[in-house]
Coordinates of C-alpha atoms and ligand atoms in Angstrom, one line a residue:
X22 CA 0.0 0.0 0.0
X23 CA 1.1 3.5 -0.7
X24 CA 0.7 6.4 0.8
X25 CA 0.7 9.6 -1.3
X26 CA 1.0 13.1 -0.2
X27 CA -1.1 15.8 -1.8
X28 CA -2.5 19.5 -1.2
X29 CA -6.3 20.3 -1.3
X30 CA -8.0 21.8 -3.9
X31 CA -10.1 24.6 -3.6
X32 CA -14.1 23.9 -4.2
X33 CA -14.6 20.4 -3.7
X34 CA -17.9 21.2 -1.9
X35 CA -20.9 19.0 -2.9
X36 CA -23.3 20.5 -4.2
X37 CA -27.2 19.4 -5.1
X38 CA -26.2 16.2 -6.3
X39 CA -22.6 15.3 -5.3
X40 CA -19.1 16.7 -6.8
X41 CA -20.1 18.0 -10.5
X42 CA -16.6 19.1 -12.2
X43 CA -15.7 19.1 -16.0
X44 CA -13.8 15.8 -16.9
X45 CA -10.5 18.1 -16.7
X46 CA -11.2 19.1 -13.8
X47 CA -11.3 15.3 -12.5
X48 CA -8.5 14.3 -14.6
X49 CA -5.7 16.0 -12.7
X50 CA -3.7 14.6 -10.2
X51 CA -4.8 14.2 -7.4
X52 CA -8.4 15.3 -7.5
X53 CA -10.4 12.6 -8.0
X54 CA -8.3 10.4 -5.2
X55 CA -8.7 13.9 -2.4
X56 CA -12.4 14.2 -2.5
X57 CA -12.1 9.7 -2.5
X58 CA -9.4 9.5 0.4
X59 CA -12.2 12.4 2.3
X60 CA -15.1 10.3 1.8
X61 CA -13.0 7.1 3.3
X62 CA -12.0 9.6 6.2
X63 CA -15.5 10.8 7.0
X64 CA -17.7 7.8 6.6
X65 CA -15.4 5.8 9.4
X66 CA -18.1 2.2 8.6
X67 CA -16.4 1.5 5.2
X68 CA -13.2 0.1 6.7
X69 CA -14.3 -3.5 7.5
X70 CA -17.5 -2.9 5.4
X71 CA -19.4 -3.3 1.8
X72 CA -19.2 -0.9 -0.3
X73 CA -21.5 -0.5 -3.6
X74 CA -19.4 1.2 -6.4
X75 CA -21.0 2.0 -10.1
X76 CA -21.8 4.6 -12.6
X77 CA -23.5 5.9 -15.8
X78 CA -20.8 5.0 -18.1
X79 CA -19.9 8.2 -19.2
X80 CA -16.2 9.0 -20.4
X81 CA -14.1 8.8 -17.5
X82 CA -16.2 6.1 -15.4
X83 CA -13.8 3.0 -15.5
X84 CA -10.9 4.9 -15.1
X85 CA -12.4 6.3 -12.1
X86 CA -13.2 3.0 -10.7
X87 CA -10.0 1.7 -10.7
X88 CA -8.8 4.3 -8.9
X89 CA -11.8 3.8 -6.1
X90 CA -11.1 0.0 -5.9
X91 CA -8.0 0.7 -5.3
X92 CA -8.2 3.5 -2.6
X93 CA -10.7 0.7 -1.2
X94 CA -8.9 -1.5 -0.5
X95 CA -5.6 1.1 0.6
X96 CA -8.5 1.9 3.4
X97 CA -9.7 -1.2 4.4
X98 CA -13.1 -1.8 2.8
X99 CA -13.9 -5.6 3.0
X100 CA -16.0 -6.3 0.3
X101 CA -16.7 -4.4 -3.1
X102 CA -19.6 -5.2 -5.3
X103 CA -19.0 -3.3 -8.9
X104 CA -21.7 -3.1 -12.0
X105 CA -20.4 -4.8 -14.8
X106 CA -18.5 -3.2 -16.8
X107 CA -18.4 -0.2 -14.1
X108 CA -22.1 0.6 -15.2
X109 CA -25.0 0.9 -12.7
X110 CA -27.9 3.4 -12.5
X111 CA -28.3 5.2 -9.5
X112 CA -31.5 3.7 -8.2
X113 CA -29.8 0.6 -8.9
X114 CA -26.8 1.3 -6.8
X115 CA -29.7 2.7 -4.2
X116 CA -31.4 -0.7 -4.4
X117 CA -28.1 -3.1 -4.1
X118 CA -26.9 -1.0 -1.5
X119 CA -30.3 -1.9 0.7
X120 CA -30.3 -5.3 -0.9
X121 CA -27.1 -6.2 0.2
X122 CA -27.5 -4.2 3.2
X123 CA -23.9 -2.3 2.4
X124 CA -22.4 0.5 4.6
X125 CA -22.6 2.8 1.9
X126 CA -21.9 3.1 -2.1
X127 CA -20.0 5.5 -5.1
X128 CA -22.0 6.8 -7.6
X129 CA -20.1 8.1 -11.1
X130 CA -22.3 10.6 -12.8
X131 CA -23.1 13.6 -13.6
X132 CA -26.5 13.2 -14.1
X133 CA -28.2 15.0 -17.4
X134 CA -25.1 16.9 -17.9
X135 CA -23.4 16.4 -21.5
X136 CA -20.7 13.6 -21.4
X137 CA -17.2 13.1 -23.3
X138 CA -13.6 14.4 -22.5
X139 CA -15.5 17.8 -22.4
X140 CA -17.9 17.6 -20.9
X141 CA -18.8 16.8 -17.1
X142 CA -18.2 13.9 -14.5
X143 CA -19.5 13.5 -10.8
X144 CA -19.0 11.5 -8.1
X145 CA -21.4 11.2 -5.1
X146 CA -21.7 9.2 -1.9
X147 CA -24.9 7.2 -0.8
X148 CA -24.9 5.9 2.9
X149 CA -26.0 2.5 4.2
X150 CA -30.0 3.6 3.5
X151 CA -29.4 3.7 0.2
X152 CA -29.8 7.4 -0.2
X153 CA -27.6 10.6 -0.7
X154 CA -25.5 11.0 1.9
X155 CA -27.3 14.1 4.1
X156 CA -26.3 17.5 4.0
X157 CA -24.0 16.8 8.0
X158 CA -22.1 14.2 5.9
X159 CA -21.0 16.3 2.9
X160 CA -20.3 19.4 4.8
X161 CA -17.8 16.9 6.5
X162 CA -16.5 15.4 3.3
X163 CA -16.0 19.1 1.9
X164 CA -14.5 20.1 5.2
X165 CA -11.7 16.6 5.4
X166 CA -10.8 17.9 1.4
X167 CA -10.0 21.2 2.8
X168 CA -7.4 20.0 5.4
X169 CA -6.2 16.5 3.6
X170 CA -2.5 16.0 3.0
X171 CA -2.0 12.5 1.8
X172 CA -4.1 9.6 0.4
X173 CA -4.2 5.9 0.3
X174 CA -3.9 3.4 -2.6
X175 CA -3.2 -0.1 -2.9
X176 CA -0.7 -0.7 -5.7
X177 CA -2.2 -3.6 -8.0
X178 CA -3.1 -3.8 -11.9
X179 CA -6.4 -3.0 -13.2
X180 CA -9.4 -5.2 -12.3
X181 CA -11.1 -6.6 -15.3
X182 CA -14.7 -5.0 -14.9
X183 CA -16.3 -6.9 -17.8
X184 CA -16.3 -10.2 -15.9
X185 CA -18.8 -11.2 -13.8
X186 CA -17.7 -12.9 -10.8
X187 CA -15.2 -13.0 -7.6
X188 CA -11.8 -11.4 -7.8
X189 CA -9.4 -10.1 -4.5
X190 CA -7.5 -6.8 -4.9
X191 CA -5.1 -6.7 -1.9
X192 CA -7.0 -7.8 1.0
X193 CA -10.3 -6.9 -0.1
X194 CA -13.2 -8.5 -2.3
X195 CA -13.9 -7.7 -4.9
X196 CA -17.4 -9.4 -7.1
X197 CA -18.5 -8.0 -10.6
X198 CA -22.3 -8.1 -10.6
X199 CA -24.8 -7.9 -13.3
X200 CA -25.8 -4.4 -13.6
X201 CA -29.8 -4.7 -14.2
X202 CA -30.9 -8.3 -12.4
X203 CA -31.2 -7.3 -8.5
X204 CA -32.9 -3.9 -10.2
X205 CA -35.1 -5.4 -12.3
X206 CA -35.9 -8.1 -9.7
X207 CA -37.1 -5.0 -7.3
X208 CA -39.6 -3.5 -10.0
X209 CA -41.4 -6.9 -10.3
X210 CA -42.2 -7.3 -6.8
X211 CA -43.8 -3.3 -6.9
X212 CA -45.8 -3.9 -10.2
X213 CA -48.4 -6.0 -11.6
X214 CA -46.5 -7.1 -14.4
X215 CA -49.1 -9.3 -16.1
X216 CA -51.4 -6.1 -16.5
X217 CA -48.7 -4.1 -18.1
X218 CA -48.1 -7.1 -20.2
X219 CA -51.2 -6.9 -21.3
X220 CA -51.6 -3.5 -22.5
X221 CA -48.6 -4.4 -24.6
X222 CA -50.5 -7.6 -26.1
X223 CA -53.6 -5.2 -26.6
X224 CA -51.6 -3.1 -29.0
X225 CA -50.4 -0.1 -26.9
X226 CA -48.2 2.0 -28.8
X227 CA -45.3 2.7 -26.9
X228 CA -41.6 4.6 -26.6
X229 CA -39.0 5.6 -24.5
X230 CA -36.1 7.5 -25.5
X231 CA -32.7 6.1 -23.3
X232 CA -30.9 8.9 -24.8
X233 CA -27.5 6.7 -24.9
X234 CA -27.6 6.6 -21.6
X235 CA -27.4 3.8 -18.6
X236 CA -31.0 3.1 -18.7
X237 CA -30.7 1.0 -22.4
X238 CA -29.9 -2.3 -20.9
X239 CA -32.5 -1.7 -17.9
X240 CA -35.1 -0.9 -20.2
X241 CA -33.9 -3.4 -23.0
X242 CA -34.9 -6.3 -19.7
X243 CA -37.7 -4.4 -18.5
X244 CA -39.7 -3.5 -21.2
X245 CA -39.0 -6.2 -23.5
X246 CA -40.0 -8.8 -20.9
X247 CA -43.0 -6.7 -20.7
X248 CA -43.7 -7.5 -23.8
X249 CA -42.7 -3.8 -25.5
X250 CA -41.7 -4.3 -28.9
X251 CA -37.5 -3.9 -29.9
X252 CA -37.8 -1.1 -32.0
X253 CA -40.0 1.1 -29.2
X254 CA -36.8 1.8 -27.3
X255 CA -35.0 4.6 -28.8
X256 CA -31.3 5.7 -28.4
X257 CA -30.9 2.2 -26.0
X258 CA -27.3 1.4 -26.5
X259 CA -25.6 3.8 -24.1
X260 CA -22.5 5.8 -25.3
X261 CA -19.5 7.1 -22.9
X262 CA -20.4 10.9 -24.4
X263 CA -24.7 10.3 -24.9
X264 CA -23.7 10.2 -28.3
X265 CA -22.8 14.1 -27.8
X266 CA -26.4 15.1 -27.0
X267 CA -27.0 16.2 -23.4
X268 CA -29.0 13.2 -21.5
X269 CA -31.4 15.5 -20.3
X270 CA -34.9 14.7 -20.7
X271 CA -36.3 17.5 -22.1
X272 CA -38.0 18.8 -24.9
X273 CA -34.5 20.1 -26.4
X274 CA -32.6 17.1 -25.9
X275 CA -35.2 14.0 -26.0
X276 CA -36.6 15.6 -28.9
X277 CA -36.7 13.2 -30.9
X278 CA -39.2 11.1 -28.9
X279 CA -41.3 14.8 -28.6
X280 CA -41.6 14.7 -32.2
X281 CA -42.9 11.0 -32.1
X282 CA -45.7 11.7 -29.2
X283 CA -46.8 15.2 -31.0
X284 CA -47.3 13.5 -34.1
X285 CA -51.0 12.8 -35.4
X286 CA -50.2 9.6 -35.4
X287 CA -47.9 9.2 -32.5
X288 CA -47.6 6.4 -30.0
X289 CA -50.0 6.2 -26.8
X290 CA -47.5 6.4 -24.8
X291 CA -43.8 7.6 -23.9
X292 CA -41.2 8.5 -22.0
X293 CA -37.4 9.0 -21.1
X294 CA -35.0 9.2 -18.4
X295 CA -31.8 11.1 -18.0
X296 CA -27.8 9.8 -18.1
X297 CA -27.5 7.8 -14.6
X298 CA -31.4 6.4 -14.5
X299 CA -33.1 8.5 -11.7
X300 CA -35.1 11.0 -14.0
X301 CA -38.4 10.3 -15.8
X302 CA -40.5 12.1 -18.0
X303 CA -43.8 11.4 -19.0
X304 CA -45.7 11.9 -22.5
X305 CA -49.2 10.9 -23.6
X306 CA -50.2 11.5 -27.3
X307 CA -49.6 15.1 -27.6
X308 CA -49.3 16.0 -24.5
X309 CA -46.3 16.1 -21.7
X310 CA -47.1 15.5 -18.1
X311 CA -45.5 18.3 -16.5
X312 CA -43.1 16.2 -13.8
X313 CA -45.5 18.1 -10.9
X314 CA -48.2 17.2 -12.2
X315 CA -47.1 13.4 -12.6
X316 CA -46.0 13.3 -9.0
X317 CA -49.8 14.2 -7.8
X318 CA -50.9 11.8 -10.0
X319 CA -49.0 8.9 -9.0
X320 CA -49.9 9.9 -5.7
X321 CA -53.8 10.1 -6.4
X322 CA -53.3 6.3 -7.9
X323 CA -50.7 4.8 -6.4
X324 CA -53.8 2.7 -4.4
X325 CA -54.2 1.2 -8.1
X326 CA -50.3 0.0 -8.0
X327 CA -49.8 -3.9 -6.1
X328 CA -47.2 -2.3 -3.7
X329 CA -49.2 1.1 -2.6
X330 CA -52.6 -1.4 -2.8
X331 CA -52.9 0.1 1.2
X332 CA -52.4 3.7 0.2
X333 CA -49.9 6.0 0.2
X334 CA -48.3 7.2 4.3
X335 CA -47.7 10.9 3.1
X336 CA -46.0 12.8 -0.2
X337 CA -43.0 15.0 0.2
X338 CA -42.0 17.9 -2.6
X339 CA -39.1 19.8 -3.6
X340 CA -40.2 23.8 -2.5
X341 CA -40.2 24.9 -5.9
X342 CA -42.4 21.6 -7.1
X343 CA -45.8 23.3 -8.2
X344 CA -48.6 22.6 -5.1
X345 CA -50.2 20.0 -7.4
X346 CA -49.4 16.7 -4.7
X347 CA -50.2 19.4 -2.0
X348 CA -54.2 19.2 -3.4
X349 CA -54.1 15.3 -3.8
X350 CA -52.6 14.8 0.0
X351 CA -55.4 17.0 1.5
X352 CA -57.7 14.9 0.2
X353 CA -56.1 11.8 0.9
X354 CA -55.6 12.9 4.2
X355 CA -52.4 12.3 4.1
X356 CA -49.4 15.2 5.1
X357 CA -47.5 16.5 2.7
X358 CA -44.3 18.0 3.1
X359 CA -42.2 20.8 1.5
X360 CA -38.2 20.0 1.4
X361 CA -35.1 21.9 -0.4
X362 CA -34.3 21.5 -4.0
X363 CA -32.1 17.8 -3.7
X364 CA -32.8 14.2 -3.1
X365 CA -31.1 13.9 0.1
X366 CA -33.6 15.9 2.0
X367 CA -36.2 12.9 1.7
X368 CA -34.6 10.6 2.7
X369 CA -35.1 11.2 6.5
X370 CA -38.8 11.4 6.0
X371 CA -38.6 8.0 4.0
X372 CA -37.0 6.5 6.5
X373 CA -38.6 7.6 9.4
X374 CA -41.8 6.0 7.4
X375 CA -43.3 9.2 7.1
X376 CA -44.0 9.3 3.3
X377 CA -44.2 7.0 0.6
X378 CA -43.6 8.9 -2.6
X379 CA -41.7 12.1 -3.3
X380 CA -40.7 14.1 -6.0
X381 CA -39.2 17.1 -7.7
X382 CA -40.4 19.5 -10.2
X383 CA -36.8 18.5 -11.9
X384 CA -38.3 15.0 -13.6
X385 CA -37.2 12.7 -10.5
X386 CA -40.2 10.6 -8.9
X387 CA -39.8 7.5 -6.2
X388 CA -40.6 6.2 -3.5
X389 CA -40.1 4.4 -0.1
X390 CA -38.9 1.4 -1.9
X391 CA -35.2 3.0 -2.4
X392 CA -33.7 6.1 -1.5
X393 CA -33.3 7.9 -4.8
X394 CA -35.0 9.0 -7.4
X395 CA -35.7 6.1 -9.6
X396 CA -36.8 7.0 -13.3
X397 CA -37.9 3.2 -14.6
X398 CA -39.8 3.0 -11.3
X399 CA -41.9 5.9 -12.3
X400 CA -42.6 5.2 -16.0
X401 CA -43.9 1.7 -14.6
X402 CA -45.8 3.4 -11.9
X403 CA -47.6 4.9 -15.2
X404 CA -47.9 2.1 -17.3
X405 CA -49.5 0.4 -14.1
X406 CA -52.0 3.0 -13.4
X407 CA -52.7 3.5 -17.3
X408 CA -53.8 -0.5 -17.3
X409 CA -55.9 -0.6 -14.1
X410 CA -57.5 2.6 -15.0
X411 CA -57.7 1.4 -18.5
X412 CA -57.2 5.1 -19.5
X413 CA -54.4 6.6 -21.5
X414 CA -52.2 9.0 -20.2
X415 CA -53.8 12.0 -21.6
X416 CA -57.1 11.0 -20.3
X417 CA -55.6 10.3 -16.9
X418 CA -54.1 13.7 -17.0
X419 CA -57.5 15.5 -18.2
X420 CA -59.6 13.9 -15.2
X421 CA -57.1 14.8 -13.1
X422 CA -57.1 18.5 -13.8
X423 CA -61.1 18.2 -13.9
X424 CA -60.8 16.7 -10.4
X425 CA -57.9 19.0 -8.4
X426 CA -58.1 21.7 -10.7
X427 CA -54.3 22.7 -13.0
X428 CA -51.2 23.9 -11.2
X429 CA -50.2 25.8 -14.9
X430 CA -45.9 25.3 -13.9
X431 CA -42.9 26.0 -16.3
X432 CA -39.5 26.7 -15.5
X433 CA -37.3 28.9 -17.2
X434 CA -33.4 28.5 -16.7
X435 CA -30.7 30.9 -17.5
X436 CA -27.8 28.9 -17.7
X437 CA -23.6 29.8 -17.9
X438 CA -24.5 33.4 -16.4
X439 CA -21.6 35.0 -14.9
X440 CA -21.2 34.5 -11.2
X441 CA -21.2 38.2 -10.0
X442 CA -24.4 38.7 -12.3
X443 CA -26.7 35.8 -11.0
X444 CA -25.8 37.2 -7.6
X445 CA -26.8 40.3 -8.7
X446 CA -30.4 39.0 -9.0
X447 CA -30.5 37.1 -6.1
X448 CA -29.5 40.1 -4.3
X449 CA -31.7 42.3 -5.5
X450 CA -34.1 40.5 -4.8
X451 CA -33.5 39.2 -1.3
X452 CA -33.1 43.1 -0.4
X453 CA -36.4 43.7 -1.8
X454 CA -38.0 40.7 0.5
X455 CA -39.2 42.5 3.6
X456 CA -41.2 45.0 1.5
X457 CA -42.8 43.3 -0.8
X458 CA -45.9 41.3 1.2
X459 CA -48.7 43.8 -0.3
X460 CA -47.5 45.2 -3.2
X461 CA -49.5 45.3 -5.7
X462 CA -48.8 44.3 -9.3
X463 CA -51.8 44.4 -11.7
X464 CA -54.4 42.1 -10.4
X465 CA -51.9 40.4 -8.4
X466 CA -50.9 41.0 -4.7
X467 CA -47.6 40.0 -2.8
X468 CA -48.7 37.4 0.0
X469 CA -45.5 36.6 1.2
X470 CA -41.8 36.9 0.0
X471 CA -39.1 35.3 2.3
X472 CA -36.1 32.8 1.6
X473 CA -37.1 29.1 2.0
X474 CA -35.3 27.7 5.3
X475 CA -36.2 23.9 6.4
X476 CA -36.5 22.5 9.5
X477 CA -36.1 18.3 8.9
X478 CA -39.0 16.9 11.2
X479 CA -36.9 14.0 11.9
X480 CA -33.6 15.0 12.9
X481 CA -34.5 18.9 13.4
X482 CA -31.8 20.3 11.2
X483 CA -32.2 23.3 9.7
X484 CA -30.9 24.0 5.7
X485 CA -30.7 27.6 5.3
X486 CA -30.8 29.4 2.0
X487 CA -33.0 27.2 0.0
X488 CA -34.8 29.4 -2.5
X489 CA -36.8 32.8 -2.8
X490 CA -39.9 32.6 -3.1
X491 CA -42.2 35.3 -3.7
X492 CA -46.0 33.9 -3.2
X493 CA -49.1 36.2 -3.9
X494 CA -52.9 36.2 -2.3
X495 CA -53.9 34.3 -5.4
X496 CA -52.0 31.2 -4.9
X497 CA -49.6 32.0 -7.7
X498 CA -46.0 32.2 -7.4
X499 CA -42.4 32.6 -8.9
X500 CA -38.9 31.1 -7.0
X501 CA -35.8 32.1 -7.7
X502 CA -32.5 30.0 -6.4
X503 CA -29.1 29.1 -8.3
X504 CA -28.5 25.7 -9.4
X505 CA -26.1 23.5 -7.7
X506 CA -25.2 20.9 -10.0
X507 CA -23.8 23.2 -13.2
X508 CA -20.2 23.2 -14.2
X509 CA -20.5 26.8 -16.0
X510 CA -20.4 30.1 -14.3
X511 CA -23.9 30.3 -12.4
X512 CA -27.1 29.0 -13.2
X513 CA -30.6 30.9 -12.2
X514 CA -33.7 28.9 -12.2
X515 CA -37.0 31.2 -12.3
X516 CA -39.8 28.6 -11.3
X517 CA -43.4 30.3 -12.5
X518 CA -46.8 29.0 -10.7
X519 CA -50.2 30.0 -11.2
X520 CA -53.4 27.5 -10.2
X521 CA -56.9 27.4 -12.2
X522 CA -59.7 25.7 -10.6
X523 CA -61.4 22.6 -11.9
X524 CA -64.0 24.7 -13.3
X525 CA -61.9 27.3 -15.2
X526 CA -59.5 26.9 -18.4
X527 CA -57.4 23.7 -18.1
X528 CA -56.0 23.6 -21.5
X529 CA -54.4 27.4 -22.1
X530 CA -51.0 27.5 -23.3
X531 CA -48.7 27.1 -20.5
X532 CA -46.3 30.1 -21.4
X533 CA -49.4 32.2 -22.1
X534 CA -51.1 31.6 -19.0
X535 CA -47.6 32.3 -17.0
X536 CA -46.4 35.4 -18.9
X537 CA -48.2 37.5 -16.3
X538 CA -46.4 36.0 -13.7
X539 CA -43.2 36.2 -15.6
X540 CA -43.5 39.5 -15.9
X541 CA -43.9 40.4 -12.2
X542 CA -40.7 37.8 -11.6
X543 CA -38.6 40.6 -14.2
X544 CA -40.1 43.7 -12.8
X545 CA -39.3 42.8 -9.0
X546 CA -35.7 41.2 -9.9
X547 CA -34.7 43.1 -13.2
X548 CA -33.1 39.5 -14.4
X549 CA -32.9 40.5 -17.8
X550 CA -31.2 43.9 -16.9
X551 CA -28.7 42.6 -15.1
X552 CA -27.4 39.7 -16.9
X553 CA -27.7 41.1 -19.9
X554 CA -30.1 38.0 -20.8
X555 CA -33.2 38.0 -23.3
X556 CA -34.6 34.9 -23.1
X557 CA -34.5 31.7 -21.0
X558 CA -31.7 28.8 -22.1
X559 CA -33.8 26.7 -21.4
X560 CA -37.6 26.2 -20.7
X561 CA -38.9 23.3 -19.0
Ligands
G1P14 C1 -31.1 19.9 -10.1 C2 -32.6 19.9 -9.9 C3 -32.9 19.2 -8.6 C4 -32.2 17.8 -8.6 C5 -30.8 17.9 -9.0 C6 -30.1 16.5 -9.1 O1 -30.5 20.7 -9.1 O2 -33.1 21.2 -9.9 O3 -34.3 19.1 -8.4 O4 -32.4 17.1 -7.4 O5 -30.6 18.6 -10.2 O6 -30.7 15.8 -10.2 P1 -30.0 22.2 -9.3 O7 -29.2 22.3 -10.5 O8 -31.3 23.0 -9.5 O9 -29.3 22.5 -8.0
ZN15 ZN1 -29.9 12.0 -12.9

């Protein structure tokens, strides 16, 4: 074993989802193994324990997982169980870590971010739940990378990740499992898979878009067992840079399966997910399900799904997640609570058995069954509810909207912004806070404006910071926060909001119906003064 000096780098703190950092930025000495050595250092259960280590396949993966097997086994871990060939979605990883009841797992990704030596790689920690290791954990890993001076690594040849089976690397274990079984496994004990079966044999018209990303081979088992035919699953064979597309699910990037579903003769039914496997979206025959919407309406028929048969324990949303499930709990009678932007501030409420589905605004959808967002889990939550309703997906979604009324949502990104500029905004706006309840604009009046702080009912922690939200007596609303997972400069997410009743106008245009709102948003925040920014990057 070898022990290696080195000097910390600045701005290894976690962010939403883990280290985000361009390849280059991964690929210099050093860098990679300091943020690895500090995870060893702060999670103290990994020496003498399991650990789960996998990834989306993107550029950079394997080499990155010989460096972790390696650093493993320099710091003691017993046992390693890798994805084959290094690949393994991050519900999967979720799942095996639970299965297998490890102390913790290493997930490679950077999510929806473009892949390739230019573009983006991420690594992030899960603990022994299965979920992303909570905000007291990271702030520790970011604080060891601050003070680290040397690393560990065990000095032995690359381990051959395309073959399944037992190997030893020093003194540690090391097994290369089958990257979809013990996944796949897990979805057909939630499911009635004979319905969805059916719905196949009856002639539903189906596609889902893997965008060259890790879910091909988990939808390749899935849906083809299911009975879905080959040629359905689009962009399945996954490609270390997405095939140079981003693998975000989204009109821009899945757009190929957007111009399939709004086609007069398009399928009944598809969807997508994103590079590592946790995001979904949702599209019935000319129609997206806006991912807030989908979340309420999993939870209004989750009763209708074999695992949720006894009804759902609560629902838990991201703040700026539109108060679509909000409307379904109270009628469920069931809570429903409001967390920061991030998967890891479910998980406490998962485990503490205090809800059974969650979701964010950002495509991700799960529930109590991991501890991550799980993509394939949510498209097969629809294609339950789609057979025992024996509706499709745009009738579901219209009788939904006649029942609860529409939470009209879009939001509007303005991405690679310079850093000074995007605090600019916030600024202005957060000084603005304190004066705004009353004001009004047009027809509209300022409710409340404050910055979203959570208090965690379970372990009463308190996450500063988390948004600003500006709320008016009408219901409607626009958020404003920065992203946390870009690699460019600063993004600002501008989250829009406005509710119709069941008896008004469900089927305006969306952008129509939230220019109003939008407008407010600019004339408060002057966002397009001071970046110098016309329109959105991106509108989702
Ligand atoms: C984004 C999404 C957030 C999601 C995260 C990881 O984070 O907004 O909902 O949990 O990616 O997939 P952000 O870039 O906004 O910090
Ligand atoms: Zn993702």
């Amino acid at each position: 074993m070898a022990r290696i000096d080195t000097t910390p780098f600045e701005g290894q703190k976690p962010g939403t989802s883990g280290l985000r950092k361009t390849v280059k930025t991964f690929a210099q000495p050093h860098y990679l193994e300091n943020f690895v050595q500090a995870i060893f250092d702060s999670v103290p259960t990994l020496k003498g324990g399991l650990l789960i280590v996998g990834g989306d396949g993107r550029y950079y993966n394997d080499t990155a997982i010989q460096t972790i097997l390696r650093m493993a086994a320099a710091n003691g871990a017993a046992r390693v169980l890798v994805g084959q060939n290094g690949v393994l979605s991050t519900p999967a990883v979720s799942a095996i870590i639970r299965k297998y009841k490890a102390q913790g797992g290493i997930i490679l990704s950077a999510s929806h971010n473009p892949g390739g030596p230019n573009g983006d790689f991420g690594i992030k920690f899960n603990g022994a739940n299965g979920g992303p290791a909570p905000e007291g954990v990271t702030n520790a890993i970011y604080a060891r990378t601050q003070k680290i001076d040397h690393y560990a690594l065990e000095d032995a040849p690359d381990v051959d990740l395309s073959k399944l089976g037992a190997s030893q690397l020093g003194d540690m274990d090391i097994e290369i499992i089958d990257s979809v079984s013990d996944y796949a496994e897990l979805m057909e004990s939630l499911f009635d898979f004979p319905a969805i079966s059916k719905l196949f044999e009856d002639g539903m018209s189906f596609c889902f878009d893997a965008m060259h990303a890790v879910t091909g081979p988990y939808a390749k088992a899935i849906f083809t067992r299911l009975g879905a035919p080959e040629d359905s699953l689009i962009n399945a064979v996954p490609l270390p840079d997405f095939g140079g597309g981003h693998p975000d699910p989204n009109p821009v990037y899945a757009k190929e399966l957007f111009e399939k579903m709004f086609a007069d003769d398009g399928p009944d039914f598809g969807a997508a997910s994103d590079g590592d496997g946790d995001r979904n979206i949702v599209l019935g025959r000319k129609l997206y399900v806006s991912p807030s919407d989908s979340l309420a309406i999993l939870a209004a028929n989750a009763h209708l799904v074999p695992a949720y048969k006894n009804g759902i324990k609560g629902v838990a949303r991201s703040m700026p997640t539109s108060g679509a499930a909000d409307l379904v709990s109270k009628k469920l009678g069931v809570p429903c609570f409001e967390t920061p932007t991030g998967w890891k501030f479910f998980g406490n409420l998962l485990d503490d058995g205090q809800i059974t589905l969650c979701g964010e605004e950002s495509a991700g959808a799960s529930s109590d069954h991991i501890r991550e967002k799980d993509g394939l889990w949510a498209i097969l939550m629809w294609l339950n509810i789609v057979a025992a309703r024996g509706q499709s997906v745009t009738e579901i979604v219209q009788a939904h909207w006649k029942e609860f009324g529409r939470n009209y949502y879009s939001r509007h990104d303005f991405e690679a912004v310079e850093n000074d500029k995007a605090n600019a905004v916030m600024q202005k706006l957060t000084d603005q806070l304190a004066s705004l309840p009353g004001k009004k604009f047009g027809a509209e009046t300022i409710a409340k404006a404050d910055s979203f702080t959570y208090h965690d009912p379970v372990d009463s922690s308190v996450s500063e910071n988390q948004g600003l939200r500006v709320i008016f007596e009408s219901g409607s609303r626009f958020v404003m926060r920065l992203s946390g997972t870009g690699t460019v400069g600063a993004t600002l997410r501008l989250y829009l909001e406005k509710y119709e009743a069941a008896e008004g106008d469900l089927n305006q245009d969306l952008q129509t119906m939230l220019s109003g709102i939008a407008n407010i948003a600019e004339e408060i925040t002057t966002l397009r003064t001071l970046t110098g920014r016309q329109d959105p990057s991106a509108i989702s």
